Coordinates of N, CA, C and O in Angstrom, one line a residue:
L1 N -129.2 -122.7 -170.5 CA -129.0 -121.8 -171.7 C -130.6 -121.2 -172.2 O -131.7 -121.9 -172.0
F2 N -130.2 -120.1 -172.7 CA -131.7 -119.4 -172.7 C -131.7 -119.3 -174.4 O -130.7 -119.1 -175.1
R3 N -132.6 -119.3 -174.9 CA -133.1 -119.2 -176.3 C -133.3 -117.8 -176.7 O -134.0 -117.0 -176.1
S4 N -132.6 -117.4 -177.5 CA -132.6 -115.9 -178.1 C -133.8 -115.8 -179.0 O -134.0 -116.4 -179.9
E5 N -134.4 -114.8 -178.6 CA -135.9 -114.6 -179.4 C -135.5 -112.9 -180.2 O -135.0 -112.2 -179.6
R6 N -136.2 -113.3 -181.6 CA -136.0 -112.2 -182.2 C -137.1 -111.1 -182.0 O -138.4 -111.6 -181.8
V7 N -136.9 -110.2 -181.6 CA -138.1 -109.1 -181.4 C -138.2 -108.1 -182.5 O -137.5 -107.6 -183.3
V8 N -139.5 -107.9 -183.2 CA -139.9 -107.2 -184.1 C -140.9 -106.0 -183.6 O -141.3 -106.0 -183.3
I9 N -140.2 -104.7 -184.2 CA -140.7 -103.5 -183.5 C -141.2 -103.4 -185.2 O -140.8 -102.8 -185.9
V10 N -142.5 -103.0 -184.9 CA -143.5 -102.3 -186.1 C -143.6 -101.0 -185.9 O -144.5 -100.7 -185.2
N11 N -143.2 -100.2 -187.0 CA -143.2 -98.8 -186.8 C -144.6 -98.6 -187.8 O -144.4 -98.6 -189.3
Y12 N -145.8 -98.4 -187.3 CA -146.8 -98.4 -188.4 C -146.9 -97.0 -189.4 O -147.5 -97.0 -190.5
N13 N -146.4 -96.3 -188.8 CA -146.4 -94.8 -189.5 C -145.4 -95.0 -190.5 O -145.7 -94.3 -191.8
L14 N -144.4 -95.6 -190.4 CA -143.4 -95.7 -191.2 C -143.9 -96.9 -192.4 O -143.9 -96.5 -193.5
L15 N -144.7 -98.0 -192.1 CA -145.2 -98.7 -193.0 C -146.3 -98.1 -193.8 O -146.8 -98.3 -195.1
Y16 N -147.0 -97.1 -193.3 CA -148.1 -96.4 -194.2 C -147.8 -95.6 -195.1 O -147.9 -95.5 -196.0
L17 N -146.3 -94.7 -194.7 CA -145.8 -93.8 -195.6 C -145.1 -94.5 -196.7 O -145.3 -94.3 -197.9
C18 N -144.5 -95.7 -196.5 CA -144.2 -96.5 -197.6 C -145.2 -97.3 -198.5 O -145.2 -97.4 -199.9
M19 N -146.5 -97.5 -197.8 CA -147.3 -97.7 -198.8 C -148.1 -96.8 -199.9 O -148.3 -97.3 -201.0
L20 N -148.1 -95.5 -199.0 CA -148.2 -94.5 -199.7 C -147.4 -94.0 -201.2 O -147.7 -94.0 -202.1
F21 N -146.4 -94.1 -200.8 CA -145.1 -94.0 -201.5 C -145.2 -95.3 -202.9 O -145.3 -94.8 -204.2
N22 N -145.4 -96.3 -202.5 CA -145.8 -97.3 -203.5 C -146.9 -96.8 -204.4 O -146.7 -97.7 -205.6
E23 N -148.1 -96.8 -203.8 CA -149.0 -96.5 -204.7 C -148.9 -95.1 -205.6 O -149.2 -95.3 -206.5
K24 N -148.1 -94.2 -205.1 CA -147.8 -93.2 -206.2 C -147.0 -93.6 -207.0 O -147.2 -93.0 -208.5
I25 N -146.2 -94.7 -206.8 CA -145.1 -95.1 -207.9 C -145.6 -95.7 -208.8 O -145.7 -95.4 -210.1
K26 N -146.8 -96.7 -208.6 CA -147.5 -97.4 -209.5 C -148.6 -96.6 -210.1 O -148.6 -96.6 -211.3
E27 N -148.9 -95.5 -209.6 CA -150.1 -94.6 -210.2 C -149.4 -94.0 -211.3 O -150.1 -93.6 -212.4
K28 N -148.3 -93.3 -211.0 CA -147.5 -92.6 -212.1 C -146.8 -93.5 -213.2 O -146.4 -93.0 -214.1
G29 N -146.5 -94.8 -212.9 CA -146.1 -96.0 -213.7 C -144.4 -95.3 -213.8 O -143.8 -95.7 -215.1
L30 N -143.7 -95.2 -213.0 CA -142.3 -94.6 -212.6 C -141.5 -96.0 -212.5 O -142.1 -97.0 -211.7
Q31 N -140.3 -96.1 -212.5 CA -139.8 -97.0 -212.2 C -138.5 -97.1 -211.5 O -138.1 -95.9 -211.2
K32 N -138.7 -98.0 -210.3 CA -137.7 -97.9 -209.0 C -136.4 -97.6 -209.5 O -135.6 -96.7 -208.6
K33 N -135.8 -98.2 -210.6 CA -134.5 -98.0 -210.9 C -134.2 -96.4 -211.0 O -133.5 -95.8 -210.7
W34 N -135.2 -95.8 -212.2 CA -135.4 -94.3 -212.3 C -135.2 -93.4 -210.8 O -134.4 -92.5 -210.8
I35 N -136.3 -93.8 -210.2 CA -136.2 -92.9 -208.8 C -134.9 -92.8 -208.3 O -134.5 -91.9 -207.4
A36 N -134.7 -94.2 -208.1 CA -133.3 -94.3 -207.0 C -132.3 -93.4 -207.7 O -131.6 -92.8 -207.0
K37 N -132.2 -93.3 -209.1 CA -131.0 -92.8 -209.9 C -131.4 -91.4 -209.4 O -130.7 -90.2 -209.2
Q38 N -132.6 -90.5 -209.3 CA -133.0 -89.5 -209.2 C -132.8 -88.9 -207.7 O -132.1 -87.8 -207.5
L39 N -132.8 -90.0 -206.9 CA -132.7 -89.8 -205.3 C -131.0 -89.8 -205.0 O -130.5 -89.6 -204.2
S40 N -130.2 -90.0 -206.2 CA -128.9 -90.7 -205.8 C -128.4 -91.5 -204.7 O -127.6 -91.6 -204.0
I41 N -129.3 -92.8 -204.7 CA -129.2 -93.7 -204.0 C -129.4 -95.1 -205.2 O -129.7 -95.1 -205.9
S42 N -128.9 -96.2 -204.3 CA -129.0 -97.5 -204.9 C -130.4 -97.8 -204.8 O -131.2 -97.6 -204.2
P43 N -131.0 -98.7 -206.1 CA -131.7 -99.5 -206.4 C -132.3 -100.1 -204.9 O -133.5 -100.2 -204.6
T44 N -131.2 -100.9 -204.3 CA -131.4 -101.8 -203.1 C -131.7 -100.9 -201.9 O -132.8 -101.1 -201.2
A45 N -131.0 -99.8 -201.9 CA -131.5 -98.6 -200.7 C -133.0 -98.3 -201.0 O -133.7 -98.2 -199.8
L46 N -133.3 -97.9 -202.0 CA -134.9 -97.5 -202.2 C -135.8 -98.9 -201.8 O -136.9 -98.8 -201.1
S47 N -135.2 -99.7 -202.2 CA -136.2 -101.0 -201.7 C -136.4 -101.1 -200.6 O -137.3 -101.5 -200.2
F48 N -135.2 -101.1 -199.9 CA -135.2 -101.3 -198.2 C -136.2 -99.9 -197.4 O -136.7 -100.3 -196.7
Y49 N -136.0 -98.8 -198.1 CA -136.8 -97.7 -197.5 C -138.6 -97.7 -197.7 O -139.4 -98.0 -196.9
L50 N -138.6 -98.7 -199.4 CA -139.8 -98.5 -199.9 C -140.7 -100.0 -198.9 O -142.0 -99.9 -199.2
T51 N -140.0 -100.8 -198.2 CA -140.5 -101.8 -197.8 C -140.5 -101.9 -196.4 O -141.2 -102.9 -195.6
G52 N -139.9 -100.9 -195.5 CA -139.9 -100.5 -194.4 C -138.9 -101.2 -193.8 O -138.9 -101.4 -192.3
T53 N -137.8 -101.6 -194.5 CA -136.8 -102.7 -193.8 C -135.9 -101.6 -193.3 O -135.5 -102.0 -192.1
R54 N -135.7 -100.6 -193.8 CA -134.8 -99.5 -193.1 C -135.8 -98.3 -193.2 O -136.4 -97.9 -194.0
P55 N -135.6 -97.5 -192.4 CA -136.3 -95.9 -192.3 C -135.5 -95.5 -193.1 O -134.7 -95.1 -193.4
I56 N -136.6 -94.6 -193.6 CA -136.5 -93.5 -194.6 C -135.9 -92.4 -194.2 O -136.5 -91.7 -193.0
P57 N -134.4 -91.7 -194.7 CA -134.2 -90.6 -194.0 C -134.9 -89.4 -194.4 O -135.6 -89.5 -195.3
N58 N -135.0 -88.2 -193.6 CA -135.7 -87.2 -194.0 C -135.3 -86.8 -195.4 O -136.3 -85.8 -195.9
S59 N -134.0 -86.5 -195.6 CA -133.6 -85.8 -196.7 C -134.3 -86.6 -198.1 O -134.6 -86.1 -199.0
I60 N -134.4 -88.0 -198.0 CA -135.0 -88.6 -198.9 C -136.4 -88.8 -199.1 O -137.1 -88.8 -200.3
E61 N -136.9 -88.7 -197.9 CA -138.4 -88.6 -198.0 C -138.9 -87.4 -198.6 O -139.8 -87.3 -199.4
I62 N -138.2 -86.5 -198.3 CA -138.6 -84.7 -198.9 C -138.4 -85.0 -200.4 O -139.3 -84.6 -200.9
K63 N -137.1 -85.6 -201.1 CA -137.1 -85.9 -202.3 C -138.0 -86.6 -203.0 O -138.7 -86.5 -204.1
L64 N -138.6 -87.4 -202.4 CA -139.6 -88.4 -202.9 C -141.0 -88.0 -202.8 O -141.5 -88.1 -203.9
K65 N -141.1 -87.2 -202.2 CA -142.3 -86.5 -202.0 C -142.6 -85.6 -203.2 O -143.4 -85.1 -203.9
Q66 N -141.4 -84.7 -203.2 CA -141.4 -83.8 -204.7 C -141.3 -84.4 -206.0 O -142.1 -84.0 -206.7
L67 N -140.8 -85.9 -206.1 CA -140.8 -86.6 -207.5 C -142.1 -86.8 -207.4 O -142.7 -86.9 -208.6
L68 N -142.9 -87.4 -206.2 CA -144.2 -88.2 -206.6 C -145.2 -87.4 -206.5 O -146.6 -87.6 -206.8
G69 N -145.1 -85.9 -205.9 CA -146.0 -85.0 -206.0 C -147.0 -85.2 -205.5 O -148.2 -85.1 -205.3

């Protein structure tokens, strides 16, 4: 029997983008719940995007950039 191993692929570009978004959110003092509402997504989905758990869809990335200036 073979042990199944978990492979983690790190997308450093995505992590860097998430870091930038999180810094901007903190700088502006915005609440993530409010941002999620503006993007028409759930706070959970936003959390997944901002932690790099899920890739950020292009449409959400564009809206986030507009919101955060």
